[in-house]
C-alpha positions as a Python dict, from the first residue, in 0.01 Angstrom:
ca = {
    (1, 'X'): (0, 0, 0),
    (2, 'X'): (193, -31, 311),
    (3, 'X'): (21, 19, 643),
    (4, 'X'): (254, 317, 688),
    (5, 'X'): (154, 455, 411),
    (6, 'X'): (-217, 436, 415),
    (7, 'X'): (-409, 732, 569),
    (8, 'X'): (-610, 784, 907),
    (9, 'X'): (-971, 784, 823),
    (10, 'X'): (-1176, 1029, 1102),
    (11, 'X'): (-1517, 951, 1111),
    (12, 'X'): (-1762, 1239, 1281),
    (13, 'X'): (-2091, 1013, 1348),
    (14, 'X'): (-2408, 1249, 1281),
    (15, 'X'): (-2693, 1221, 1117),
    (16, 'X'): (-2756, 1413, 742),
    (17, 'X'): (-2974, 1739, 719),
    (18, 'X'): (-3037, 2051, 848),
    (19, 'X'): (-3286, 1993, 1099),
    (20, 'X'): (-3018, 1766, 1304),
    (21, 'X'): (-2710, 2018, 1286),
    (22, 'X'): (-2723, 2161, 1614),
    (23, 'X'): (-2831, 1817, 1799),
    (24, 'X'): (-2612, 1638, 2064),
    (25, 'X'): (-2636, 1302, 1834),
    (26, 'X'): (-2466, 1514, 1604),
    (27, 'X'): (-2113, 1657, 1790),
    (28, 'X'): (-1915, 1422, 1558),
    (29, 'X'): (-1986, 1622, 1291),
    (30, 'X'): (-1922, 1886, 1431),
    (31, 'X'): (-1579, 1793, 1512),
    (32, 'X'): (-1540, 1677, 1154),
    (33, 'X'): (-1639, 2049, 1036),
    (34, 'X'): (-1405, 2209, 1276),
    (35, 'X'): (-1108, 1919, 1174),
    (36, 'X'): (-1191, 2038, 785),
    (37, 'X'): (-1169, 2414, 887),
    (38, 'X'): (-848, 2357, 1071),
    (39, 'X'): (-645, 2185, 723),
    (40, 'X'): (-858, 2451, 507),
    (41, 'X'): (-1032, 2158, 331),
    (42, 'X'): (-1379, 2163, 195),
    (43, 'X'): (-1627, 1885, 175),
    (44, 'X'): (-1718, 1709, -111),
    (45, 'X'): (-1944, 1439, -166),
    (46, 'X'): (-1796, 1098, -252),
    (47, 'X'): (-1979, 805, -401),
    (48, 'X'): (-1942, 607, -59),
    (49, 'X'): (-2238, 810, 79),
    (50, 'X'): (-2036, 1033, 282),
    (51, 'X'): (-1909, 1352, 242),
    (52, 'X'): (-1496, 1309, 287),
    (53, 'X'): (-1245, 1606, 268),
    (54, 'X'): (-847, 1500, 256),
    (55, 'X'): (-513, 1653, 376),
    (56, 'X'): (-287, 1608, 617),
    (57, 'X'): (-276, 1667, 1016),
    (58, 'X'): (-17, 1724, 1277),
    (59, 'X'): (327, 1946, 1292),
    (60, 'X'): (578, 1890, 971),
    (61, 'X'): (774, 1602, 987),
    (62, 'X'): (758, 1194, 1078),
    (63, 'X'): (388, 1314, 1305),
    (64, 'X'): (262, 1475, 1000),
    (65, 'X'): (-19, 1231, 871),
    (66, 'X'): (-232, 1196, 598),
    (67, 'X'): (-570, 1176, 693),
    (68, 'X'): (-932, 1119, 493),
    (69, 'X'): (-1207, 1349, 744),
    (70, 'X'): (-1555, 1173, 690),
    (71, 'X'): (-1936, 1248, 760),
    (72, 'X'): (-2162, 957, 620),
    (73, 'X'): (-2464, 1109, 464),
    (74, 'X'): (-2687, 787, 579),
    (75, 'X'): (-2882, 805, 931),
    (76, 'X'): (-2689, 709, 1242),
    (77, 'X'): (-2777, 369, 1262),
    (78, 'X'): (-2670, 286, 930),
    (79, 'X'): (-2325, 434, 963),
    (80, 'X'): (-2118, 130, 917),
    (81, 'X'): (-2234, 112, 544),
    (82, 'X'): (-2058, 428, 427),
    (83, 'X'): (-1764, 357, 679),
    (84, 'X'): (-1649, 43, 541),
    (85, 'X'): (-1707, 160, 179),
    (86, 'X'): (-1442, 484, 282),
    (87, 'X'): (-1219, 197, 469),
    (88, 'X'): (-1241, -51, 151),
    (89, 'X'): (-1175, 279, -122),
    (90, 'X'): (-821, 434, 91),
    (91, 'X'): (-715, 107, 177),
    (92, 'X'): (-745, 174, 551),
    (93, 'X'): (-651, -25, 796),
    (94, 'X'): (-912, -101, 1120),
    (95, 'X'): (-699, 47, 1342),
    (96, 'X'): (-658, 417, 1170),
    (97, 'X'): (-1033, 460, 1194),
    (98, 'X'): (-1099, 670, 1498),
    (99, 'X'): (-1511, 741, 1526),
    (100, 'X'): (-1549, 1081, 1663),
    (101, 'X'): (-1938, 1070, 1862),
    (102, 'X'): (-2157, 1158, 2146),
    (103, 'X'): (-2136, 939, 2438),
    (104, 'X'): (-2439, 898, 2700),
    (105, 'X'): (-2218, 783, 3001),
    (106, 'X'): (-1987, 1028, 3021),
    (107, 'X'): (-2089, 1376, 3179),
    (108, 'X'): (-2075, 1675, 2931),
    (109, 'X'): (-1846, 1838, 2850),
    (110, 'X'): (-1599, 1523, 2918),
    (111, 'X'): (-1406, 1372, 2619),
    (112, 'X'): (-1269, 992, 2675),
    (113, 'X'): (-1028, 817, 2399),
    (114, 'X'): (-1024, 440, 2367),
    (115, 'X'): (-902, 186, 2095),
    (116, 'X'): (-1199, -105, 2082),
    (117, 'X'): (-1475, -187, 2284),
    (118, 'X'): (-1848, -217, 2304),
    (119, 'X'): (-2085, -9, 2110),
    (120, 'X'): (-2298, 97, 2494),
    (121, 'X'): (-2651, 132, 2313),
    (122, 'X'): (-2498, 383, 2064),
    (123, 'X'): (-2659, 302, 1725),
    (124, 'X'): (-2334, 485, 1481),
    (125, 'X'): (-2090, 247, 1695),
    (126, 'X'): (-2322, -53, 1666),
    (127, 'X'): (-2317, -42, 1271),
    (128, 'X'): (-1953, 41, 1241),
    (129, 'X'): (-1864, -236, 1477),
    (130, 'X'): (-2144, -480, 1227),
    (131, 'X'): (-1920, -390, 964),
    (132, 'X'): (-1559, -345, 1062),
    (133, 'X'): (-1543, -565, 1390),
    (134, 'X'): (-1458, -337, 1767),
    (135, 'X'): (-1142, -250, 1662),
    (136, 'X'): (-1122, 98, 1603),
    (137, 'X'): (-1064, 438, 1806),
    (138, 'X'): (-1299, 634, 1937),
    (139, 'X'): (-1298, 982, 2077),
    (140, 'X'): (-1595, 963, 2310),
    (141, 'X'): (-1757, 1315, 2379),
    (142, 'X'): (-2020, 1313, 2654),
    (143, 'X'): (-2326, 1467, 2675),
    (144, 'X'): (-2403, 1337, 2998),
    (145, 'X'): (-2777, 1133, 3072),
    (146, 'X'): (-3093, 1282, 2955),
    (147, 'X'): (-3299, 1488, 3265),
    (148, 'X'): (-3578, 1295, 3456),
    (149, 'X'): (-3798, 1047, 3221),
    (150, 'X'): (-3705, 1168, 2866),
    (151, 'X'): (-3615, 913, 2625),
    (152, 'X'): (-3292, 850, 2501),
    (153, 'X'): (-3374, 882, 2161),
    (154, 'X'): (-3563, 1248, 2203),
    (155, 'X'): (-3285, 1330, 2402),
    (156, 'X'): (-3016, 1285, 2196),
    (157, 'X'): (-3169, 1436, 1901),
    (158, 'X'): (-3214, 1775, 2046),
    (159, 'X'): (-3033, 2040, 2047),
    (160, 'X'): (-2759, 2169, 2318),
    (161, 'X'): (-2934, 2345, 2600),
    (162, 'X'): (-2856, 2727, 2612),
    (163, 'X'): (-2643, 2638, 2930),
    (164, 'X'): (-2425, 2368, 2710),
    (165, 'X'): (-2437, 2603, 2439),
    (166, 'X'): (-2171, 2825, 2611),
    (167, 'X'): (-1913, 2577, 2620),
    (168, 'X'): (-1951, 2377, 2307),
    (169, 'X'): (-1715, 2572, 2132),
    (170, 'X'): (-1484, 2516, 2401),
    (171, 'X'): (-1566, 2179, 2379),
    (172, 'X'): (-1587, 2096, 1969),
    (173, 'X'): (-1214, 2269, 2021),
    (174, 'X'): (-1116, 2025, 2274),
    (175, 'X'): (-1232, 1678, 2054),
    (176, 'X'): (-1079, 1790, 1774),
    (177, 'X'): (-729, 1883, 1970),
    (178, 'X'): (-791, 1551, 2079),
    (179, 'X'): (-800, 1383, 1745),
    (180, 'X'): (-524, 1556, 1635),
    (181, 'X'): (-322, 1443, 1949),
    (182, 'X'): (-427, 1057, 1880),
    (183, 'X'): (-274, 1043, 1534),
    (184, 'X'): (20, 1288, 1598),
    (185, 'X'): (136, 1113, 1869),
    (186, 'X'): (-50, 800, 1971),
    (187, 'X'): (-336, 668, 2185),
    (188, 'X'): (-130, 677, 2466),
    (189, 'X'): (-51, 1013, 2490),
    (190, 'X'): (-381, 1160, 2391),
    (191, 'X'): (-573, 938, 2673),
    (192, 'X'): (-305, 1139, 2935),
    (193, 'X'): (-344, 1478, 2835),
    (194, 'X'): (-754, 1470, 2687),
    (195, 'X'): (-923, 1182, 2931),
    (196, 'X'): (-1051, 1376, 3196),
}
């Protein structure tokens, strides 16, 4: 299969179950959900340990793309398993993955696009990165530094505050615009009109 003709492969970084839905860890999937919603897809589980929904994203024409929407169903930090499993079965190359996840040093709600990098503490983006090397995309949503002396990790795994609450929609809306953008049209152009 030609590079041209192999799909985009959108990963929302979460972790599996109920009781994490609604936490900040967990805004990739979210963006995965709304990114399913948006090409009328459902979710079905695939025997990489991740749920996966295909179909296609962008206007008609040369930007319309084929793209494989992914949530691995294995906890955060052992993303990269199901990743490179998805990568491996739809021939995919590195740099049509874009990982869609929460991002500690950016101030929420703030998106930030980049192709590569480090994985900054972030335990989805350190297994990935294991697996498939730093060259991939990521759509970096922030959720800004936890308050006073909470952990990291407790922070991260609860839920938006009633304040952030009220623009999370807004903001799910925005990521996944923002995804859209960066296989539509390129890196490039996303980072101008989403990196704020």
């Amino acid at each position: 299969m030609s590079d041209d003709a192999a799909p985009w492969l959108i990963v929302g970084l979460g972790n599996p179950g109920p009781e994490y839905a609604g936490n900040r860890h967990n805004i990739g999937f979210m963006v995965a959900d709304l990114l399913a919603e948006r090409i009328r897809g459902k979710f079905k589980a695939h025997k990489a340990r991740a749920q996966v929904v295909e179909g296609r994203i962008g206007p008609p024409g040369p930007a319309n793309r084929r793209v494989v929407l992914a949530k691995p169903m294995a906890y955060m930090n052992l993303s990269g398993g199901p990743v490179t499993a998805l990568r491996d079965f739809y021939k995919v190359p590195t740099e049509r993955i874009v990982a869609v996840h929460d991002e500690l040093d950016i101030d929420y709600p703030t998106l930030r696009l980049k192709l590569g990098g480090g994985d900054n503490g972030h335990n989805g983006l350190k297994s990935m990165t294991k697996s498939l090397g730093p060259d991939y995309h990521r759509v970096r949503c922030g959720i800004g530094r936890p308050p006073g002396r909470m952990q990291v990790a407790d922070f991260v795994l609860k839920d938006f505050s009633s304040t952030e609450r009220k623009e999370l929609d807004w903001f799910v809306d925005r990521a996944a615009d923002a995804v859209e953008c960066l296989i539509s049209e390129g890196l490039e152009r996303a980072q101008s009109a989403y990196n704020t």
